[in-house]
Coordinates of C-alpha atoms in Angstrom, one line a residue:
X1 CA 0.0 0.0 0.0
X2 CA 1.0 3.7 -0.6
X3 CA 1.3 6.1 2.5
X4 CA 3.3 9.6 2.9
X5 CA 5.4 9.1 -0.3
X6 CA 6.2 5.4 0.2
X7 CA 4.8 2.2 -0.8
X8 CA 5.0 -0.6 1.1
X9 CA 5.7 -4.4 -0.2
X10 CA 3.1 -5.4 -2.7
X11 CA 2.7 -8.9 -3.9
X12 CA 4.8 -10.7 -5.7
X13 CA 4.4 -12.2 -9.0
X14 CA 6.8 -14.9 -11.0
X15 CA 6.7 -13.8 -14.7
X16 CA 8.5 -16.5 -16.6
X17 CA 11.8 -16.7 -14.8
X18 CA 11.8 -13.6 -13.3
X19 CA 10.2 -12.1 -10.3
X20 CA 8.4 -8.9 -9.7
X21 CA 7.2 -7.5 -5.7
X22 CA 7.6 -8.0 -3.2
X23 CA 10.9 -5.2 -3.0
X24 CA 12.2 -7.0 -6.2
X25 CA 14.6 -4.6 -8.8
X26 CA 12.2 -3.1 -10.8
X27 CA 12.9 -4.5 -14.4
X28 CA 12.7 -3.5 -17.6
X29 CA 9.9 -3.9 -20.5
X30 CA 9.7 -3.3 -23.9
X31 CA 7.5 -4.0 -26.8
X32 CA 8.8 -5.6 -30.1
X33 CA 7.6 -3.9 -33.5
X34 CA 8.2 -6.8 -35.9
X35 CA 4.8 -9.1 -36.9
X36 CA 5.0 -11.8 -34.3
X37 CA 3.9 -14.0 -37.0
X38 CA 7.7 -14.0 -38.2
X39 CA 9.6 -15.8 -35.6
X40 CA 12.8 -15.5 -36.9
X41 CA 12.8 -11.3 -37.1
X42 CA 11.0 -11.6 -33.6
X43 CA 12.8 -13.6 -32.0
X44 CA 16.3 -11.6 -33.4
X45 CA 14.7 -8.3 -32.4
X46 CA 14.1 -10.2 -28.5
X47 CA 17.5 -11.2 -28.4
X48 CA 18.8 -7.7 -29.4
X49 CA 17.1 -6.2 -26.9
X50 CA 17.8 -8.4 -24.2
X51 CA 21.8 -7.5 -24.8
X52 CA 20.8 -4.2 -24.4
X53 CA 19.4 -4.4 -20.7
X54 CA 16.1 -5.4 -21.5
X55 CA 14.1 -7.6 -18.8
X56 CA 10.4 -8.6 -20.2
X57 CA 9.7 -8.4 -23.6
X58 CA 5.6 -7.8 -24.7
X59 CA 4.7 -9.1 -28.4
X60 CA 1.3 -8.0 -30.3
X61 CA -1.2 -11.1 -30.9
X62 CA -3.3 -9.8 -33.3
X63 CA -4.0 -12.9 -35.4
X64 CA -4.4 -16.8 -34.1
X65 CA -0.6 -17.0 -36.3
X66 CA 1.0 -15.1 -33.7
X67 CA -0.4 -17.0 -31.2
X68 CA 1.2 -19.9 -32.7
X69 CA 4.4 -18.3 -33.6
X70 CA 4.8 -17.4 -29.2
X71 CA 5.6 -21.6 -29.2
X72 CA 8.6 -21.4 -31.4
X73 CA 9.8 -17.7 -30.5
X74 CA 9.7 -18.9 -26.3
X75 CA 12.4 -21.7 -27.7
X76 CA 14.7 -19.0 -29.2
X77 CA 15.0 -16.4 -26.2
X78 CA 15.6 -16.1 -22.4
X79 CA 13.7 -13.8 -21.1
X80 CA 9.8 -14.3 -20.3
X81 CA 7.3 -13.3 -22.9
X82 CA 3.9 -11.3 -22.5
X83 CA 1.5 -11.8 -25.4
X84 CA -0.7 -8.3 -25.6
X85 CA -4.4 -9.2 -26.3
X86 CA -7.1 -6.8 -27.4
X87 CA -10.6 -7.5 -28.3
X88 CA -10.8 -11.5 -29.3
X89 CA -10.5 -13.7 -25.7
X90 CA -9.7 -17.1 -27.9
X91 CA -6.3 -15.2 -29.1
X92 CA -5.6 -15.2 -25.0
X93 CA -6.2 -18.6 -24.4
X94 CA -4.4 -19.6 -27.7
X95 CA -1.3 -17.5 -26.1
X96 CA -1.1 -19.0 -22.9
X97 CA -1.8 -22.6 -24.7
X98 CA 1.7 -21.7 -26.6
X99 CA 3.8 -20.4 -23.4
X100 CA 2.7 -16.7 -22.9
X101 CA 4.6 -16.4 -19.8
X102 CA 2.3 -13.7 -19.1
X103 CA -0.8 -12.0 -20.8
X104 CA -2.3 -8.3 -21.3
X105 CA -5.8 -7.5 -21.6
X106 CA -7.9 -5.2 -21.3
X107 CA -11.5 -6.8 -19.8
X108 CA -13.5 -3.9 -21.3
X109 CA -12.5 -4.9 -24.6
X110 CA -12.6 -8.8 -24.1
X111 CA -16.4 -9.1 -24.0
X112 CA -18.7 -10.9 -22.0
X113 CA -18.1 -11.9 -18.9
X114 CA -18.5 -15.1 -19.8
X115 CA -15.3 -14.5 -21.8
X116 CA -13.3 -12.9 -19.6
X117 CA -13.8 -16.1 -17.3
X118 CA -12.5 -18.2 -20.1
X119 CA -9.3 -16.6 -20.2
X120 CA -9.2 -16.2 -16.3
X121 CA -9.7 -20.3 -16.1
X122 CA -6.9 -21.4 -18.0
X123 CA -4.6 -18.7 -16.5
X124 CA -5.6 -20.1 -13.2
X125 CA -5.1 -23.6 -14.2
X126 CA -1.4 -22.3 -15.8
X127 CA -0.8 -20.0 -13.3
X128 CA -0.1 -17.4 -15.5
X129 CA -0.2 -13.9 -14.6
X130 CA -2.9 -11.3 -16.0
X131 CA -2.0 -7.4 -16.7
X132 CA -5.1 -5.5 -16.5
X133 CA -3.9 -2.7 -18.7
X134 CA -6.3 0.5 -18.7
X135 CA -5.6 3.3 -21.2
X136 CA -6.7 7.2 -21.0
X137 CA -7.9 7.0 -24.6
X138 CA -10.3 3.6 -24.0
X139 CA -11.8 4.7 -20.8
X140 CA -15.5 3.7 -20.8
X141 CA -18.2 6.4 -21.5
X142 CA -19.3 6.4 -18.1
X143 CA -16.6 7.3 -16.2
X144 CA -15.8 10.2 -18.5
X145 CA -19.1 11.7 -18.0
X146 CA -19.5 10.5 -14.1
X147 CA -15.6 12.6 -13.7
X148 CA -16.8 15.2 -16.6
X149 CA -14.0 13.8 -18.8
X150 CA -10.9 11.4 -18.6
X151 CA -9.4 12.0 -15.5
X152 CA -6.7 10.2 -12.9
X153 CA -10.2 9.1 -10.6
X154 CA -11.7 7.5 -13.8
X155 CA -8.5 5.7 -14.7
X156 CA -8.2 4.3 -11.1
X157 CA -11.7 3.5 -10.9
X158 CA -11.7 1.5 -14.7
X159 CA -8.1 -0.4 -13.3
X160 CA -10.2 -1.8 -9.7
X161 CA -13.3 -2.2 -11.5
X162 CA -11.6 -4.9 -14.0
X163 CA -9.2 -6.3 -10.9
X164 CA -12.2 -6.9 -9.1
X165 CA -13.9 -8.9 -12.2
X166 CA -11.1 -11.0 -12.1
X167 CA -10.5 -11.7 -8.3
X168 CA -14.2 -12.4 -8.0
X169 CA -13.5 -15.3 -10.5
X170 CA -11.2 -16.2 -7.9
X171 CA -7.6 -14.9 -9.7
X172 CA -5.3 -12.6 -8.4
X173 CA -2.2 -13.2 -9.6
X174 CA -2.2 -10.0 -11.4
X175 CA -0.2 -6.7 -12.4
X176 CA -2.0 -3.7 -13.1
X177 CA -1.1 -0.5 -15.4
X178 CA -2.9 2.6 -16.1
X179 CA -1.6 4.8 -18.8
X180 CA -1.9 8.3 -20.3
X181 CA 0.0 10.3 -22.1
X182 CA -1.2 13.3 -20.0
X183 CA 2.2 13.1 -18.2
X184 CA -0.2 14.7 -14.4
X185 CA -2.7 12.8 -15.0
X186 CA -0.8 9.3 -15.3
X187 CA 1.7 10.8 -12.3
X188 CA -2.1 11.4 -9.9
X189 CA -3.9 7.8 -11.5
X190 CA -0.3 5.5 -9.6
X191 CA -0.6 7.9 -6.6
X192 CA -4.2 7.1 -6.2
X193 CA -3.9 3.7 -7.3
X194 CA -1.2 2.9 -4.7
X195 CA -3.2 3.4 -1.6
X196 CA -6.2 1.3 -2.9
X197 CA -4.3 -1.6 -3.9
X198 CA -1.2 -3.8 -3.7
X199 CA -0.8 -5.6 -6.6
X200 CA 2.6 -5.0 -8.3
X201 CA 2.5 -1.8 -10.9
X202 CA 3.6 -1.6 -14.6
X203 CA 4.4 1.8 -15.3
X204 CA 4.7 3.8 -18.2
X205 CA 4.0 7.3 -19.5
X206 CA 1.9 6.2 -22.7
X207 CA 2.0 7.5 -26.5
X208 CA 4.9 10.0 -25.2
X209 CA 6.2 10.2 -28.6
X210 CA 9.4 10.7 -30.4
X211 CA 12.8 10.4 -29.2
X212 CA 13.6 13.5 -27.4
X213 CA 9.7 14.5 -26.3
X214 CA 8.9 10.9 -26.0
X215 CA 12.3 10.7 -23.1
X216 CA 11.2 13.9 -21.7
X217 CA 7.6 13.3 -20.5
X218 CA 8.8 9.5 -19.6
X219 CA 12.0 10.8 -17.4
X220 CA 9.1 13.0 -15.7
X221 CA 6.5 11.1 -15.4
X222 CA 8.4 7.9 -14.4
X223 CA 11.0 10.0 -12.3
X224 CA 7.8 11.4 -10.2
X225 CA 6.0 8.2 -9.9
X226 CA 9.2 5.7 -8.9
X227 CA 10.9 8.2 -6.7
X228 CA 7.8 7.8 -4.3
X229 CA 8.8 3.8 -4.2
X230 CA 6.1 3.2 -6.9
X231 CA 6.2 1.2 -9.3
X232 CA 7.8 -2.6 -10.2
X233 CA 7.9 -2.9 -14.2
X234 CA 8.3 0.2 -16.5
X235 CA 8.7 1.1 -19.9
X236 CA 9.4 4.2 -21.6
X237 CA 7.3 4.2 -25.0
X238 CA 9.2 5.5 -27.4
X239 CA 8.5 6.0 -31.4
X240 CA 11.3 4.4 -32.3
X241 CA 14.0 1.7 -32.1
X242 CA 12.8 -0.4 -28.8
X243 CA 16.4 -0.7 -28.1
X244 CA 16.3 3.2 -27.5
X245 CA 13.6 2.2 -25.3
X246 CA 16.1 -0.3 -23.3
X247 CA 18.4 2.7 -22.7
X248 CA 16.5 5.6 -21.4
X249 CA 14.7 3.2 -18.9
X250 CA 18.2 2.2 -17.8
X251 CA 19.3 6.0 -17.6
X252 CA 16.2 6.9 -15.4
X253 CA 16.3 4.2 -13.2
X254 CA 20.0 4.9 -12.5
X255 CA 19.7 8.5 -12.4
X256 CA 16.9 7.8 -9.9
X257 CA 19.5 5.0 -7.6
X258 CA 17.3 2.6 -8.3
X259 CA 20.0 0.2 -10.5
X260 CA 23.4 0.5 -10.1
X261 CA 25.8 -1.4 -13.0
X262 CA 27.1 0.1 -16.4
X263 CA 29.4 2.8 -17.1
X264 CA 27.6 6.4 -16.9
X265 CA 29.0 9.1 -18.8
X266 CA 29.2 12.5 -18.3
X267 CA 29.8 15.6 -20.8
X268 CA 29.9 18.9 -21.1
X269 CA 27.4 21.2 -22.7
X270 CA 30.4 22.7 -25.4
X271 CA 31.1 26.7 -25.4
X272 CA 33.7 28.9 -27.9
X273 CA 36.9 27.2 -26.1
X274 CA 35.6 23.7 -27.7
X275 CA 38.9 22.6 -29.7
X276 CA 37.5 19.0 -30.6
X277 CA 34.3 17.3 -32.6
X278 CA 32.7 16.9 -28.6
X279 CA 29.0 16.4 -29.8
X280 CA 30.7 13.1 -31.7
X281 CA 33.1 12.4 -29.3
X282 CA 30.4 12.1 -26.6
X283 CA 28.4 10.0 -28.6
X284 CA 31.0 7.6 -29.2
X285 CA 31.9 7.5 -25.9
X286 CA 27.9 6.8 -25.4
X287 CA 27.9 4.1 -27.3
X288 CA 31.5 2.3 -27.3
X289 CA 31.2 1.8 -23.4
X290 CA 27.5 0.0 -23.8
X291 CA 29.0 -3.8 -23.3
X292 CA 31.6 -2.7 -20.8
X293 CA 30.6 -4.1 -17.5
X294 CA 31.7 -1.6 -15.0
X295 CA 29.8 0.8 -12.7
X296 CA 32.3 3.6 -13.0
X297 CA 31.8 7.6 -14.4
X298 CA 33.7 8.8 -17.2
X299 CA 33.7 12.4 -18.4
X300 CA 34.1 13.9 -21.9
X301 CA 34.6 17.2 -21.6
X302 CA 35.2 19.8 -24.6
X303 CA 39.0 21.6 -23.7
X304 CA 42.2 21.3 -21.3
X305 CA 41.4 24.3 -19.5
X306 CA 38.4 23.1 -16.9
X307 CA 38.2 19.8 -18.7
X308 CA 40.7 18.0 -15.6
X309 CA 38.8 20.1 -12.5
X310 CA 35.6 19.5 -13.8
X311 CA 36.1 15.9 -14.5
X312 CA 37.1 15.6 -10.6
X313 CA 34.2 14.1 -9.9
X314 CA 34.0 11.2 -12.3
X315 CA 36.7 7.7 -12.3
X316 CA 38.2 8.6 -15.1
X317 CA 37.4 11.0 -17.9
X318 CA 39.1 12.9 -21.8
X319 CA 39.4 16.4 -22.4
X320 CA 39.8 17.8 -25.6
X321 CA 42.6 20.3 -26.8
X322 CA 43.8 21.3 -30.5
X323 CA 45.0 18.0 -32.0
X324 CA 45.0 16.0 -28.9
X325 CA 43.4 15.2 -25.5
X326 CA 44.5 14.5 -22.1
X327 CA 43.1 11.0 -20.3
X328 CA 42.3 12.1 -16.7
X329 CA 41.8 9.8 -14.0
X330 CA 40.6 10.3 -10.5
X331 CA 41.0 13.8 -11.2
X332 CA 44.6 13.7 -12.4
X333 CA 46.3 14.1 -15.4
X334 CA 47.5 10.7 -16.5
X335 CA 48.5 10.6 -20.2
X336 CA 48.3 13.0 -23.2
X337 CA 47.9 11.3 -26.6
X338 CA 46.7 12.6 -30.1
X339 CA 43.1 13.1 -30.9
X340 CA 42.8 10.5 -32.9
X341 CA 44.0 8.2 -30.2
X342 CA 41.7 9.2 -27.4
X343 CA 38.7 7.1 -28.0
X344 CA 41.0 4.1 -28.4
X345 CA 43.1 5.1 -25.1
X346 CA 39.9 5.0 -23.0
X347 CA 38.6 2.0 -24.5
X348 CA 42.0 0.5 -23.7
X349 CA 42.0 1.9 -20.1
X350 CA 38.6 0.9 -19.2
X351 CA 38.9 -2.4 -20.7
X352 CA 42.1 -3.1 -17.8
X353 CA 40.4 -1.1 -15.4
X354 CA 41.0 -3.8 -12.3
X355 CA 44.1 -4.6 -13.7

């Protein structure tokens, strides 16, 4: 439960191989963009994005094929599999019946309750987990006229209306997520939502868009929202490469202390003294330190004047001067080297970092 800023424990639930609750890590999702129906592209974009970081992965079943195809893509990956369900109950059942380790619906748009009980029953009989997933922009008529429009009350009241549907079938092994891509709104529906129940969270700031406004309302939304302790899956929705996905979650949950692991770089903004290519140097140094397993700050800063002082506070760190650079380590000058040997020198020092 939620009180004064802090959640409590909430219940845990195994998804696949992985556990989530409880005062688990809060891991990771994304959502793959290739047809389902292609196992081989599926699978490849699943195991791309598990190298990047990533924890659950969600797959559209829009057709019975992709239902199918969940049997042969669970044999090709390692991390646990959601199949996302909307509108036909049978394409639930088929998911589950091929290894879902975990399944999305929405009740509203399931049907009867008749059919939502189908699906309940053979999750209960599998033990699989059910994400009630209420959006902003499917919230039923009567809510938005009962709260005068879509609002944070209407959300929380759609997500416990459909939780209790279920547990009165006599399930609750459930996660519950309530989107919007009003960025107040979604923050005021998990506050809410926290006190009234303590099932484990999914969160995520929903249609946020492109890459840069897409990071901004997800760093926050979901920077608000987890730094009160709620919150046990997210994902940042991005349009985009999911792997871009993989690393602004990453970013925000270590920004926030709530994973530690990876190298984190720091750079400076640039100004007139710039003497090197630092946008590109910083990007490289971005993305050449991905794979490299240590939890360590390295600074890329633009000139030899304030680079050394101002990379004081990071392990180890470059500055940039007119055809060469200074390494910088613990806040001391360690080795000059041309420009064109920097990147390389770091790699090379942070490779042999325990050495």
């Amino acid at each position: 439960m939620y009180t004064k800023g802090r959640r409590t424990m909430t219940k845990t639930v195994k998804i696949g191989n992985r556990i989530i609750g409880g005062g688990n890590p809060i891991l990771i999702q994304s959502m793959t963009n290739t047809k389902t129906e292609n196992v081989e592209a599926t699978a490849a974009q699943i195991n791309q994005l598990t190298a990047a970081g990533c924890d659950i992965i969600r797959c559209a079943v829009p057709t019975m094929d992709a239902a199918k195809a969940l049997k042969e893509i669970k044999k090709q990956v390692q991390i646990p599999v959601v199949a996302d369900i909307h509108f036909d109950y049978r394409l639930a059942i088929a998911a589950m019946e091929n290894g879902a380790d975990k399944i999305r619906i929405n009740p509203g748009n399931i049907g009867s309750a008749e059919r939502v009980k189908a699906v309940v029953d053979v999750a209960k009989e599998r033990n699989i987990p059910i994400r009630v997933g209420v959006n902003s922009g499917s919230l039923e008529k009567d809510l938005v006229e009962k709260y005068h429009g879509v609002t944070a009350e209407g959300l929380v009241e759609s997500a416990l209306d459909k939780v209790k549907l279920i547990e009165d079938m006599g399930y609750d092994n459930l996660v519950i997520s309530i989107k919007s891509s009003d960025v107040m709104m979604c923050v005021k529906a998990h506050e809410l939502i926290a006190s009234q129940t303590d099932h484990p969270l999914h969160v995520g700031i929903t249609e946020a868009g492109t890459i840069i406004s897409g990071n901004i309302k997800s760093a926050i939304g979901l920077g608000l929202i987890l730094h009160q302790g709620i919150g046990d899956t997210i994902r940042v929705s991005l349009t985009g490469d999911p792997s871009e996905e993989i690393k602004s979650a990453k970013l925000i949950l270590k920004t926030l202390g709530l994973r530690k692991g990876g190298v984190e770089v720091v750079s400076c903004p640039t100004c007139g003294r710039t003497q090197i290519n630092l946008i590109q140097l910083a990007n490289q140094v971005e993305n050449m330190v991905a794979d490299i397993p240590l939890d360590i700050k390295v600074a890329v800063m633009g000139c030899v004047v304030n680079g050394p002082g101002e990379a004081k506070e990071a392990d180890i760190g470059i500055a940039g001067g007119i055809g060469e650079g200074l390494i910088i380590k613990h806040g001391e000058v360690f080795k000059k080297v041309p420009e064109s040997e920097l990147l390389e020198a770091l790699r090379y020092e942070l490779l042999h970092w325990n050495e």
